[in-house]
């Protein structure tokens, strides 16, 4: 990894696509390794933090693609997200391991991955390698795909079930 870099203040880590392009150009000109992951990150928990810290350890800069509220509803159903995207983005940006957060509306992050062109694309180990969206595109420009083991006992769904008083599976 490159030498320790100065982290942006939390609010400046939340960027749109244009702001992300500027940041990526800067980081690449400094020779930084770009890592990308994505997710809903609804009700941030210890499993998310562990995953993001491990992802950040795979390079110099961690960019998180955050599913927008509309995107989360299309994937998880009408009762999700529990936490609105502006708040989810703010909490993610407050993590020291996260360098940039960018929201996307699509159900999958392929267009964002094409924009970012990460050196490393990261997903949870629950994703089979052949089902990871963006894998072919990242590998085609010399990048790599990494799968990170998840903490099995922690999930947003189990937290929601517990809050609702349902048995936790």
PDB file of N, CA, C and O in Angstrom, residues 60-136:
ATOM      1  N   UNK A  60      -5.662   1.138  -1.437  1.00  0.00           N
ATOM      2  CA  UNK A  60      -5.406   2.428  -0.791  1.00  0.00           C
ATOM      3  C   UNK A  60      -6.658   3.267  -0.591  1.00  0.00           C
ATOM      4  O   UNK A  60      -6.721   4.083   0.317  1.00  0.00           O
ATOM      5  N   UNK A  61      -7.634   3.112  -1.483  1.00  0.00           N
ATOM      6  CA  UNK A  61      -8.826   3.951  -1.490  1.00  0.00           C
ATOM      7  C   UNK A  61     -10.048   3.049  -1.612  1.00  0.00           C
ATOM      8  O   UNK A  61     -10.122   2.232  -2.535  1.00  0.00           O
ATOM      9  N   UNK A  62     -10.994   3.182  -0.691  1.00  0.00           N
ATOM     10  CA  UNK A  62     -12.228   2.401  -0.760  1.00  0.00           C
ATOM     11  C   UNK A  62     -13.381   3.289  -1.195  1.00  0.00           C
ATOM     12  O   UNK A  62     -13.734   4.249  -0.512  1.00  0.00           O
ATOM     13  N   UNK A  63     -13.967   2.940  -2.338  1.00  0.00           N
ATOM     14  CA  UNK A  63     -15.158   3.606  -2.859  1.00  0.00           C
ATOM     15  C   UNK A  63     -16.338   2.670  -2.626  1.00  0.00           C
ATOM     16  O   UNK A  63     -16.298   1.494  -3.006  1.00  0.00           O
ATOM     17  N   UNK A  64     -17.394   3.206  -2.006  1.00  0.00           N
ATOM     18  CA  UNK A  64     -18.591   2.419  -1.744  1.00  0.00           C
ATOM     19  C   UNK A  64     -19.728   2.934  -2.615  1.00  0.00           C
ATOM     20  O   UNK A  64     -20.097   4.111  -2.536  1.00  0.00           O
ATOM     21  N   UNK A  65     -20.250   2.057  -3.447  1.00  0.00           N
ATOM     22  CA  UNK A  65     -21.462   2.341  -4.211  1.00  0.00           C
ATOM     23  C   UNK A  65     -22.652   2.000  -3.333  1.00  0.00           C
ATOM     24  O   UNK A  65     -22.785   0.857  -2.879  1.00  0.00           O
ATOM     25  N   UNK A  66     -23.493   2.970  -3.042  1.00  0.00           N
ATOM     26  CA  UNK A  66     -24.628   2.787  -2.149  1.00  0.00           C
ATOM     27  C   UNK A  66     -25.916   2.749  -2.955  1.00  0.00           C
ATOM     28  O   UNK A  66     -26.228   3.692  -3.678  1.00  0.00           O
ATOM     29  N   UNK A  67     -26.653   1.638  -2.821  1.00  0.00           N
ATOM     30  CA  UNK A  67     -27.949   1.547  -3.495  1.00  0.00           C
ATOM     31  C   UNK A  67     -28.859   2.656  -2.981  1.00  0.00           C
ATOM     32  O   UNK A  67     -28.995   2.828  -1.763  1.00  0.00           O
ATOM     33  N   UNK A  68     -29.456   3.405  -3.896  1.00  0.00           N
ATOM     34  CA  UNK A  68     -30.400   4.460  -3.519  1.00  0.00           C
ATOM     35  C   UNK A  68     -31.644   3.827  -2.906  1.00  0.00           C
ATOM     36  O   UNK A  68     -31.845   2.607  -2.975  1.00  0.00           O
ATOM     37  N   UNK A  69     -32.495   4.641  -2.322  1.00  0.00           N
ATOM     38  CA  UNK A  69     -33.746   4.137  -1.748  1.00  0.00           C
ATOM     39  C   UNK A  69     -34.551   3.380  -2.802  1.00  0.00           C
ATOM     40  O   UNK A  69     -35.067   2.293  -2.538  1.00  0.00           O
ATOM     41  N   UNK A  70     -34.666   3.944  -3.987  1.00  0.00           N
ATOM     42  CA  UNK A  70     -35.420   3.300  -5.066  1.00  0.00           C
ATOM     43  C   UNK A  70     -34.801   1.948  -5.425  1.00  0.00           C
ATOM     44  O   UNK A  70     -35.497   0.954  -5.601  1.00  0.00           O
ATOM     45  N   UNK A  71     -33.484   1.908  -5.507  1.00  0.00           N
ATOM     46  CA  UNK A  71     -32.784   0.669  -5.821  1.00  0.00           C
ATOM     47  C   UNK A  71     -33.007  -0.380  -4.734  1.00  0.00           C
ATOM     48  O   UNK A  71     -33.272  -1.550  -5.032  1.00  0.00           O
ATOM     49  N   UNK A  72     -32.924   0.013  -3.472  1.00  0.00           N
ATOM     50  CA  UNK A  72     -33.137  -0.922  -2.365  1.00  0.00           C
ATOM     51  C   UNK A  72     -34.552  -1.487  -2.419  1.00  0.00           C
ATOM     52  O   UNK A  72     -34.754  -2.701  -2.269  1.00  0.00           O
ATOM     53  N   UNK A  73     -35.547  -0.624  -2.650  1.00  0.00           N
ATOM     54  CA  UNK A  73     -36.939  -1.107  -2.734  1.00  0.00           C
ATOM     55  C   UNK A  73     -37.103  -2.129  -3.845  1.00  0.00           C
ATOM     56  O   UNK A  73     -37.805  -3.118  -3.678  1.00  0.00           O
ATOM     57  N   UNK A  74     -36.427  -1.898  -4.973  1.00  0.00           N
ATOM     58  CA  UNK A  74     -36.554  -2.840  -6.091  1.00  0.00           C
ATOM     59  C   UNK A  74     -35.937  -4.199  -5.772  1.00  0.00           C
ATOM     60  O   UNK A  74     -36.367  -5.219  -6.296  1.00  0.00           O
ATOM     61  N   UNK A  75     -34.943  -4.224  -4.876  1.00  0.00           N
ATOM     62  CA  UNK A  75     -34.262  -5.461  -4.512  1.00  0.00           C
ATOM     63  C   UNK A  75     -34.905  -6.125  -3.296  1.00  0.00           C
ATOM     64  O   UNK A  75     -35.132  -7.335  -3.286  1.00  0.00           O
ATOM     65  N   UNK A  76     -35.195  -5.328  -2.269  1.00  0.00           N
ATOM     66  CA  UNK A  76     -35.604  -5.866  -0.963  1.00  0.00           C
ATOM     67  C   UNK A  76     -37.100  -5.781  -0.692  1.00  0.00           C
ATOM     68  O   UNK A  76     -37.570  -6.363   0.275  1.00  0.00           O
ATOM     69  N   UNK A  77     -37.836  -5.011  -1.502  1.00  0.00           N
ATOM     70  CA  UNK A  77     -39.273  -4.881  -1.284  1.00  0.00           C
ATOM     71  C   UNK A  77     -39.649  -3.534  -0.709  1.00  0.00           C
ATOM     72  O   UNK A  77     -38.787  -2.734  -0.344  1.00  0.00           O
ATOM     73  N   UNK A  78     -40.970  -3.280  -0.625  1.00  0.00           N
ATOM     74  CA  UNK A  78     -41.468  -1.944  -0.274  1.00  0.00           C
ATOM     75  C   UNK A  78     -41.189  -1.491   1.155  1.00  0.00           C
ATOM     76  O   UNK A  78     -41.256  -0.297   1.436  1.00  0.00           O
ATOM     77  N   UNK A  79     -40.865  -2.412   2.062  1.00  0.00           N
ATOM     78  CA  UNK A  79     -40.607  -2.005   3.445  1.00  0.00           C
ATOM     79  C   UNK A  79     -39.153  -1.598   3.692  1.00  0.00           C
ATOM     80  O   UNK A  79     -38.802  -1.193   4.797  1.00  0.00           O
ATOM     81  N   UNK A  80     -38.343  -1.661   2.683  1.00  0.00           N
ATOM     82  CA  UNK A  80     -36.923  -1.313   2.808  1.00  0.00           C
ATOM     83  C   UNK A  80     -36.599  -0.185   1.834  1.00  0.00           C
ATOM     84  O   UNK A  80     -37.239  -0.055   0.819  1.00  0.00           O
ATOM     85  N   UNK A  81     -35.638   0.638   2.108  1.00  0.00           N
ATOM     86  CA  UNK A  81     -34.766   0.579   3.274  1.00  0.00           C
ATOM     87  C   UNK A  81     -35.460   1.118   4.521  1.00  0.00           C
ATOM     88  O   UNK A  81     -36.409   1.891   4.429  1.00  0.00           O
ATOM     89  N   UNK A  82     -34.933   0.751   5.659  1.00  0.00           N
ATOM     90  CA  UNK A  82     -35.403   1.287   6.924  1.00  0.00           C
ATOM     91  C   UNK A  82     -34.824   2.689   7.112  1.00  0.00           C
ATOM     92  O   UNK A  82     -35.510   3.601   7.557  1.00  0.00           O
ATOM     93  N   UNK A  83     -33.571   2.852   6.729  1.00  0.00           N
ATOM     94  CA  UNK A  83     -32.860   4.118   6.882  1.00  0.00           C
ATOM     95  C   UNK A  83     -32.731   4.779   5.503  1.00  0.00           C
ATOM     96  O   UNK A  83     -32.270   4.141   4.558  1.00  0.00           O
ATOM     97  N   UNK A  84     -33.127   6.048   5.350  1.00  0.00           N
ATOM     98  CA  UNK A  84     -33.044   6.727   4.050  1.00  0.00           C
ATOM     99  C   UNK A  84     -31.596   6.864   3.558  1.00  0.00           C
ATOM    100  O   UNK A  84     -30.654   6.909   4.349  1.00  0.00           O
ATOM    101  N   UNK A  85     -31.463   6.958   2.230  1.00  0.00           N
ATOM    102  CA  UNK A  85     -30.123   6.941   1.623  1.00  0.00           C
ATOM    103  C   UNK A  85     -29.214   8.057   2.117  1.00  0.00           C
ATOM    104  O   UNK A  85     -28.011   7.840   2.278  1.00  0.00           O
ATOM    105  N   UNK A  86     -29.728   9.249   2.372  1.00  0.00           N
ATOM    106  CA  UNK A  86     -28.875  10.335   2.844  1.00  0.00           C
ATOM    107  C   UNK A  86     -28.251   9.972   4.190  1.00  0.00           C
ATOM    108  O   UNK A  86     -27.081  10.256   4.443  1.00  0.00           O
ATOM    109  N   UNK A  87     -29.030   9.337   5.055  1.00  0.00           N
ATOM    110  CA  UNK A  87     -28.513   8.938   6.367  1.00  0.00           C
ATOM    111  C   UNK A  87     -27.561   7.750   6.240  1.00  0.00           C
ATOM    112  O   UNK A  87     -26.516   7.716   6.911  1.00  0.00           O
ATOM    113  N   UNK A  88     -27.890   6.789   5.384  1.00  0.00           N
ATOM    114  CA  UNK A  88     -26.987   5.652   5.168  1.00  0.00           C
ATOM    115  C   UNK A  88     -25.647   6.135   4.617  1.00  0.00           C
ATOM    116  O   UNK A  88     -24.584   5.683   5.053  1.00  0.00           O
ATOM    117  N   UNK A  89     -25.697   7.070   3.685  1.00  0.00           N
ATOM    118  CA  UNK A  89     -24.460   7.617   3.109  1.00  0.00           C
ATOM    119  C   UNK A  89     -23.643   8.333   4.175  1.00  0.00           C
ATOM    120  O   UNK A  89     -22.417   8.184   4.239  1.00  0.00           O
ATOM    121  N   UNK A  90     -24.295   9.091   5.028  1.00  0.00           N
ATOM    122  CA  UNK A  90     -23.598   9.849   6.086  1.00  0.00           C
ATOM    123  C   UNK A  90     -22.890   8.918   7.061  1.00  0.00           C
ATOM    124  O   UNK A  90     -21.749   9.153   7.451  1.00  0.00           O
ATOM    125  N   UNK A  91     -23.563   7.843   7.450  1.00  0.00           N
ATOM    126  CA  UNK A  91     -22.968   6.891   8.390  1.00  0.00           C
ATOM    127  C   UNK A  91     -21.788   6.176   7.733  1.00  0.00           C
ATOM    128  O   UNK A  91     -20.723   6.031   8.337  1.00  0.00           O
ATOM    129  N   UNK A  92     -21.937   5.741   6.494  1.00  0.00           N
ATOM    130  CA  UNK A  92     -20.827   5.095   5.787  1.00  0.00           C
ATOM    131  C   UNK A  92     -19.634   6.037   5.663  1.00  0.00           C
ATOM    132  O   UNK A  92     -18.485   5.639   5.884  1.00  0.00           O
ATOM    133  N   UNK A  93     -19.904   7.280   5.309  1.00  0.00           N
ATOM    134  CA  UNK A  93     -18.831   8.256   5.123  1.00  0.00           C
ATOM    135  C   UNK A  93     -18.087   8.545   6.429  1.00  0.00           C
ATOM    136  O   UNK A  93     -16.917   8.934   6.400  1.00  0.00           O
ATOM    137  N   UNK A  94     -18.735   8.330   7.551  1.00  0.00           N
ATOM    138  CA  UNK A  94     -18.094   8.579   8.840  1.00  0.00           C
ATOM    139  C   UNK A  94     -17.079   7.495   9.203  1.00  0.00           C
ATOM    140  O   UNK A  94     -16.255   7.700  10.094  1.00  0.00           O
ATOM    141  N   UNK A  95     -17.124   6.363   8.511  1.00  0.00           N
ATOM    142  CA  UNK A  95     -16.171   5.291   8.798  1.00  0.00           C
ATOM    143  C   UNK A  95     -14.800   5.661   8.249  1.00  0.00           C
ATOM    144  O   UNK A  95     -14.668   6.067   7.093  1.00  0.00           O
ATOM    145  N   UNK A  96     -13.781   5.504   9.064  1.00  0.00           N
ATOM    146  CA  UNK A  96     -12.423   5.863   8.652  1.00  0.00           C
ATOM    147  C   UNK A  96     -11.964   5.064   7.437  1.00  0.00           C
ATOM    148  O   UNK A  96     -11.184   5.564   6.630  1.00  0.00           O
ATOM    149  N   UNK A  97     -12.438   3.847   7.271  1.00  0.00           N
ATOM    150  CA  UNK A  97     -11.987   3.002   6.166  1.00  0.00           C
ATOM    151  C   UNK A  97     -12.604   3.363   4.825  1.00  0.00           C
ATOM    152  O   UNK A  97     -12.133   2.912   3.783  1.00  0.00           O
ATOM    153  N   UNK A  98     -13.636   4.195   4.817  1.00  0.00           N
ATOM    154  CA  UNK A  98     -14.347   4.564   3.583  1.00  0.00           C
ATOM    155  C   UNK A  98     -13.830   5.913   3.098  1.00  0.00           C
ATOM    156  O   UNK A  98     -13.795   6.884   3.847  1.00  0.00           O
ATOM    157  N   UNK A  99     -13.449   5.953   1.814  1.00  0.00           N
ATOM    158  CA  UNK A  99     -12.912   7.192   1.239  1.00  0.00           C
ATOM    159  C   UNK A  99     -13.922   7.959   0.403  1.00  0.00           C
ATOM    160  O   UNK A  99     -13.807   9.170   0.256  1.00  0.00           O
ATOM    161  N   UNK A 100     -14.898   7.259  -0.165  1.00  0.00           N
ATOM    162  CA  UNK A 100     -15.916   7.928  -0.973  1.00  0.00           C
ATOM    163  C   UNK A 100     -17.174   7.071  -0.998  1.00  0.00           C
ATOM    164  O   UNK A 100     -17.095   5.844  -1.029  1.00  0.00           O
ATOM    165  N   UNK A 101     -18.323   7.748  -0.979  1.00  0.00           N
ATOM    166  CA  UNK A 101     -19.629   7.096  -1.082  1.00  0.00           C
ATOM    167  C   UNK A 101     -20.362   7.764  -2.230  1.00  0.00           C
ATOM    168  O   UNK A 101     -20.461   8.989  -2.287  1.00  0.00           O
ATOM    169  N   UNK A 102     -20.886   6.937  -3.132  1.00  0.00           N
ATOM    170  CA  UNK A 102     -21.666   7.447  -4.255  1.00  0.00           C
ATOM    171  C   UNK A 102     -22.920   6.589  -4.397  1.00  0.00           C
ATOM    172  O   UNK A 102     -22.843   5.364  -4.372  1.00  0.00           O
ATOM    173  N   UNK A 103     -24.081   7.249  -4.466  1.00  0.00           N
ATOM    174  CA  UNK A 103     -25.349   6.530  -4.587  1.00  0.00           C
ATOM    175  C   UNK A 103     -25.631   6.200  -6.055  1.00  0.00           C
ATOM    176  O   UNK A 103     -25.235   6.952  -6.948  1.00  0.00           O
ATOM    177  N   UNK A 104     -26.318   5.081  -6.261  1.00  0.00           N
ATOM    178  CA  UNK A 104     -26.748   4.728  -7.612  1.00  0.00           C
ATOM    179  C   UNK A 104     -28.166   4.190  -7.567  1.00  0.00           C
ATOM    180  O   UNK A 104     -28.570   3.561  -6.598  1.00  0.00           O
ATOM    181  N   UNK A 105     -28.940   4.476  -8.632  1.00  0.00           N
ATOM    182  CA  UNK A 105     -30.360   4.120  -8.703  1.00  0.00           C
ATOM    183  C   UNK A 105     -30.634   2.748  -9.305  1.00  0.00           C
ATOM    184  O   UNK A 105     -31.707   2.190  -9.092  1.00  0.00           O
ATOM    185  N   UNK A 106     -29.717   2.228 -10.077  1.00  0.00           N
ATOM    186  CA  UNK A 106     -29.961   0.970 -10.770  1.00  0.00           C
ATOM    187  C   UNK A 106     -30.008  -0.190  -9.767  1.00  0.00           C
ATOM    188  O   UNK A 106     -29.446  -0.096  -8.684  1.00  0.00           O
ATOM    189  N   UNK A 107     -30.651  -1.306 -10.149  1.00  0.00           N
ATOM    190  CA  UNK A 107     -30.677  -2.455  -9.244  1.00  0.00           C
ATOM    191  C   UNK A 107     -29.312  -3.124  -9.084  1.00  0.00           C
ATOM    192  O   UNK A 107     -29.073  -3.818  -8.111  1.00  0.00           O
ATOM    193  N   UNK A 108     -28.416  -2.903 -10.039  1.00  0.00           N
ATOM    194  CA  UNK A 108     -27.067  -3.453  -9.910  1.00  0.00           C
ATOM    195  C   UNK A 108     -26.050  -2.346 -10.219  1.00  0.00           C
ATOM    196  O   UNK A 108     -26.378  -1.345 -10.836  1.00  0.00           O
ATOM    197  N   UNK A 109     -24.798  -2.550  -9.780  1.00  0.00           N
ATOM    198  CA  UNK A 109     -23.799  -1.487  -9.874  1.00  0.00           C
ATOM    199  C   UNK A 109     -22.960  -1.481 -11.154  1.00  0.00           C
ATOM    200  O   UNK A 109     -21.946  -0.790 -11.208  1.00  0.00           O
ATOM    201  N   UNK A 110     -23.359  -2.209 -12.192  1.00  0.00           N
ATOM    202  CA  UNK A 110     -22.491  -2.357 -13.357  1.00  0.00           C
ATOM    203  C   UNK A 110     -22.063  -1.024 -13.954  1.00  0.00           C
ATOM    204  O   UNK A 110     -20.868  -0.823 -14.219  1.00  0.00           O
ATOM    205  N   UNK A 111     -22.991  -0.109 -14.175  1.00  0.00           N
ATOM    206  CA  UNK A 111     -22.611   1.182 -14.781  1.00  0.00           C
ATOM    207  C   UNK A 111     -21.628   1.944 -13.898  1.00  0.00           C
ATOM    208  O   UNK A 111     -20.689   2.565 -14.395  1.00  0.00           O
ATOM    209  N   UNK A 112     -21.824   1.876 -12.595  1.00  0.00           N
ATOM    210  CA  UNK A 112     -20.912   2.542 -11.670  1.00  0.00           C
ATOM    211  C   UNK A 112     -19.537   1.875 -11.690  1.00  0.00           C
ATOM    212  O   UNK A 112     -18.505   2.555 -11.702  1.00  0.00           O
ATOM    213  N   UNK A 113     -19.505   0.562 -11.748  1.00  0.00           N
ATOM    214  CA  UNK A 113     -18.230  -0.161 -11.837  1.00  0.00           C
ATOM    215  C   UNK A 113     -17.482   0.235 -13.107  1.00  0.00           C
ATOM    216  O   UNK A 113     -16.263   0.440 -13.082  1.00  0.00           O
ATOM    217  N   UNK A 114     -18.207   0.383 -14.206  1.00  0.00           N
ATOM    218  CA  UNK A 114     -17.577   0.807 -15.466  1.00  0.00           C
ATOM    219  C   UNK A 114     -16.980   2.205 -15.327  1.00  0.00           C
ATOM    220  O   UNK A 114     -15.933   2.500 -15.915  1.00  0.00           O
ATOM    221  N   UNK A 115     -17.625   3.070 -14.579  1.00  0.00           N
ATOM    222  CA  UNK A 115     -17.105   4.427 -14.339  1.00  0.00           C
ATOM    223  C   UNK A 115     -15.878   4.402 -13.436  1.00  0.00           C
ATOM    224  O   UNK A 115     -14.895   5.086 -13.687  1.00  0.00           O
ATOM    225  N   UNK A 116     -15.948   3.620 -12.367  1.00  0.00           N
ATOM    226  CA  UNK A 116     -14.873   3.589 -11.371  1.00  0.00           C
ATOM    227  C   UNK A 116     -13.632   2.887 -11.912  1.00  0.00           C
ATOM    228  O   UNK A 116     -12.514   3.298 -11.646  1.00  0.00           O
ATOM    229  N   UNK A 117     -13.814   1.814 -12.676  1.00  0.00           N
ATOM    230  CA  UNK A 117     -12.698   0.987 -13.155  1.00  0.00           C
ATOM    231  C   UNK A 117     -11.749   0.642 -12.005  1.00  0.00           C
ATOM    232  O   UNK A 117     -10.553   0.983 -12.020  1.00  0.00           O
ATOM    233  N   UNK A 118     -12.288  -0.053 -10.983  1.00  0.00           N
ATOM    234  CA  UNK A 118     -11.466  -0.330  -9.804  1.00  0.00           C
ATOM    235  C   UNK A 118     -10.343  -1.315 -10.081  1.00  0.00           C
ATOM    236  O   UNK A 118     -10.433  -2.147 -10.989  1.00  0.00           O
ATOM    237  N   UNK A 119      -9.304  -1.212  -9.278  1.00  0.00           N
ATOM    238  CA  UNK A 119      -8.229  -2.195  -9.304  1.00  0.00           C
ATOM    239  C   UNK A 119      -8.682  -3.470  -8.623  1.00  0.00           C
ATOM    240  O   UNK A 119      -8.203  -4.556  -8.943  1.00  0.00           O
ATOM    241  N   UNK A 120      -9.596  -3.328  -7.664  1.00  0.00           N
ATOM    242  CA  UNK A 120     -10.155  -4.486  -6.965  1.00  0.00           C
ATOM    243  C   UNK A 120     -11.655  -4.266  -6.769  1.00  0.00           C
ATOM    244  O   UNK A 120     -12.078  -3.213  -6.299  1.00  0.00           O
ATOM    245  N   UNK A 121     -12.424  -5.260  -7.153  1.00  0.00           N
ATOM    246  CA  UNK A 121     -13.867  -5.292  -6.938  1.00  0.00           C
ATOM    247  C   UNK A 121     -14.113  -6.289  -5.817  1.00  0.00           C
ATOM    248  O   UNK A 121     -13.626  -7.422  -5.876  1.00  0.00           O
ATOM    249  N   UNK A 122     -14.858  -5.871  -4.788  1.00  0.00           N
ATOM    250  CA  UNK A 122     -15.041  -6.699  -3.601  1.00  0.00           C
ATOM    251  C   UNK A 122     -16.519  -6.985  -3.376  1.00  0.00           C
ATOM    252  O   UNK A 122     -17.350  -6.080  -3.460  1.00  0.00           O
ATOM    253  N   UNK A 123     -16.801  -8.260  -3.076  1.00  0.00           N
ATOM    254  CA  UNK A 123     -18.144  -8.689  -2.691  1.00  0.00           C
ATOM    255  C   UNK A 123     -18.005  -9.664  -1.536  1.00  0.00           C
ATOM    256  O   UNK A 123     -16.924 -10.185  -1.269  1.00  0.00           O
ATOM    257  N   UNK A 124     -19.117  -9.953  -0.887  1.00  0.00           N
ATOM    258  CA  UNK A 124     -19.120 -10.935   0.183  1.00  0.00           C
ATOM    259  C   UNK A 124     -18.937 -12.331  -0.372  1.00  0.00           C
ATOM    260  O   UNK A 124     -19.296 -12.611  -1.530  1.00  0.00           O
ATOM    261  N   UNK A 125     -18.418 -13.219   0.461  1.00  0.00           N
ATOM    262  CA  UNK A 125     -18.165 -14.600   0.033  1.00  0.00           C
ATOM    263  C   UNK A 125     -19.460 -15.360  -0.241  1.00  0.00           C
ATOM    264  O   UNK A 125     -19.423 -16.442  -0.822  1.00  0.00           O
ATOM    265  N   UNK A 126     -20.599 -14.778   0.124  1.00  0.00           N
ATOM    266  CA  UNK A 126     -21.877 -15.410  -0.203  1.00  0.00           C
ATOM    267  C   UNK A 126     -22.209 -15.282  -1.693  1.00  0.00           C
ATOM    268  O   UNK A 126     -23.117 -15.940  -2.189  1.00  0.00           O
ATOM    269  N   UNK A 127     -21.462 -14.451  -2.412  1.00  0.00           N
ATOM    270  CA  UNK A 127     -21.654 -14.303  -3.858  1.00  0.00           C
ATOM    271  C   UNK A 127     -20.747 -15.287  -4.590  1.00  0.00           C
ATOM    272  O   UNK A 127     -19.519 -15.201  -4.464  1.00  0.00           O
ATOM    273  N   UNK A 128     -21.327 -16.211  -5.378  1.00  0.00           N
ATOM    274  CA  UNK A 128     -20.471 -17.066  -6.209  1.00  0.00           C
ATOM    275  C   UNK A 128     -19.704 -16.193  -7.205  1.00  0.00           C
ATOM    276  O   UNK A 128     -20.248 -15.209  -7.725  1.00  0.00           O
ATOM    277  N   UNK A 129     -18.461 -16.547  -7.463  1.00  0.00           N
ATOM    278  CA  UNK A 129     -17.604 -15.749  -8.339  1.00  0.00           C
ATOM    279  C   UNK A 129     -18.256 -15.482  -9.692  1.00  0.00           C
ATOM    280  O   UNK A 129     -18.198 -14.363 -10.208  1.00  0.00           O
ATOM    281  N   UNK A 130     -18.920 -16.474 -10.249  1.00  0.00           N
ATOM    282  CA  UNK A 130     -19.517 -16.313 -11.575  1.00  0.00           C
ATOM    283  C   UNK A 130     -20.785 -15.464 -11.580  1.00  0.00           C
ATOM    284  O   UNK A 130     -21.323 -15.150 -12.632  1.00  0.00           O
ATOM    285  N   UNK A 131     -21.269 -15.042 -10.405  1.00  0.00           N
ATOM    286  CA  UNK A 131     -22.461 -14.192 -10.326  1.00  0.00           C
ATOM    287  C   UNK A 131     -22.129 -12.767  -9.905  1.00  0.00           C
ATOM    288  O   UNK A 131     -23.028 -11.943  -9.731  1.00  0.00           O
ATOM    289  N   UNK A 132     -20.855 -12.462  -9.733  1.00  0.00           N
ATOM    290  CA  UNK A 132     -20.463 -11.116  -9.302  1.00  0.00           C
ATOM    291  C   UNK A 132     -20.535 -10.170 -10.495  1.00  0.00           C
ATOM    292  O   UNK A 132     -19.812 -10.331 -11.484  1.00  0.00           O
ATOM    293  N   UNK A 133     -21.424  -9.202 -10.386  1.00  0.00           N
ATOM    294  CA  UNK A 133     -21.632  -8.227 -11.454  1.00  0.00           C
ATOM    295  C   UNK A 133     -20.398  -7.343 -11.567  1.00  0.00           C
ATOM    296  O   UNK A 133     -19.906  -6.829 -10.568  1.00  0.00           O
ATOM    297  N   UNK A 134     -19.899  -7.196 -12.791  1.00  0.00           N
ATOM    298  CA  UNK A 134     -18.721  -6.374 -13.043  1.00  0.00           C
ATOM    299  C   UNK A 134     -17.425  -7.160 -13.056  1.00  0.00           C
ATOM    300  O   UNK A 134     -16.373  -6.613 -13.401  1.00  0.00           O
ATOM    301  N   UNK A 135     -17.494  -8.423 -12.684  1.00  0.00           N
ATOM    302  CA  UNK A 135     -16.275  -9.248 -12.624  1.00  0.00           C
ATOM    303  C   UNK A 135     -15.526  -9.238 -13.949  1.00  0.00           C
ATOM    304  O   UNK A 135     -14.326  -8.962 -14.002  1.00  0.00           O
ATOM    305  N   UNK A 136     -16.230  -9.573 -15.031  1.00  0.00           N
ATOM    306  CA  UNK A 136     -15.574  -9.652 -16.346  1.00  0.00           C
ATOM    307  C   UNK A 136     -14.968  -8.321 -16.744  1.00  0.00           C
ATOM    308  O   UNK A 136     -13.850  -8.271 -17.271  1.00  0.00           O
TER     309      UNK A 136
END
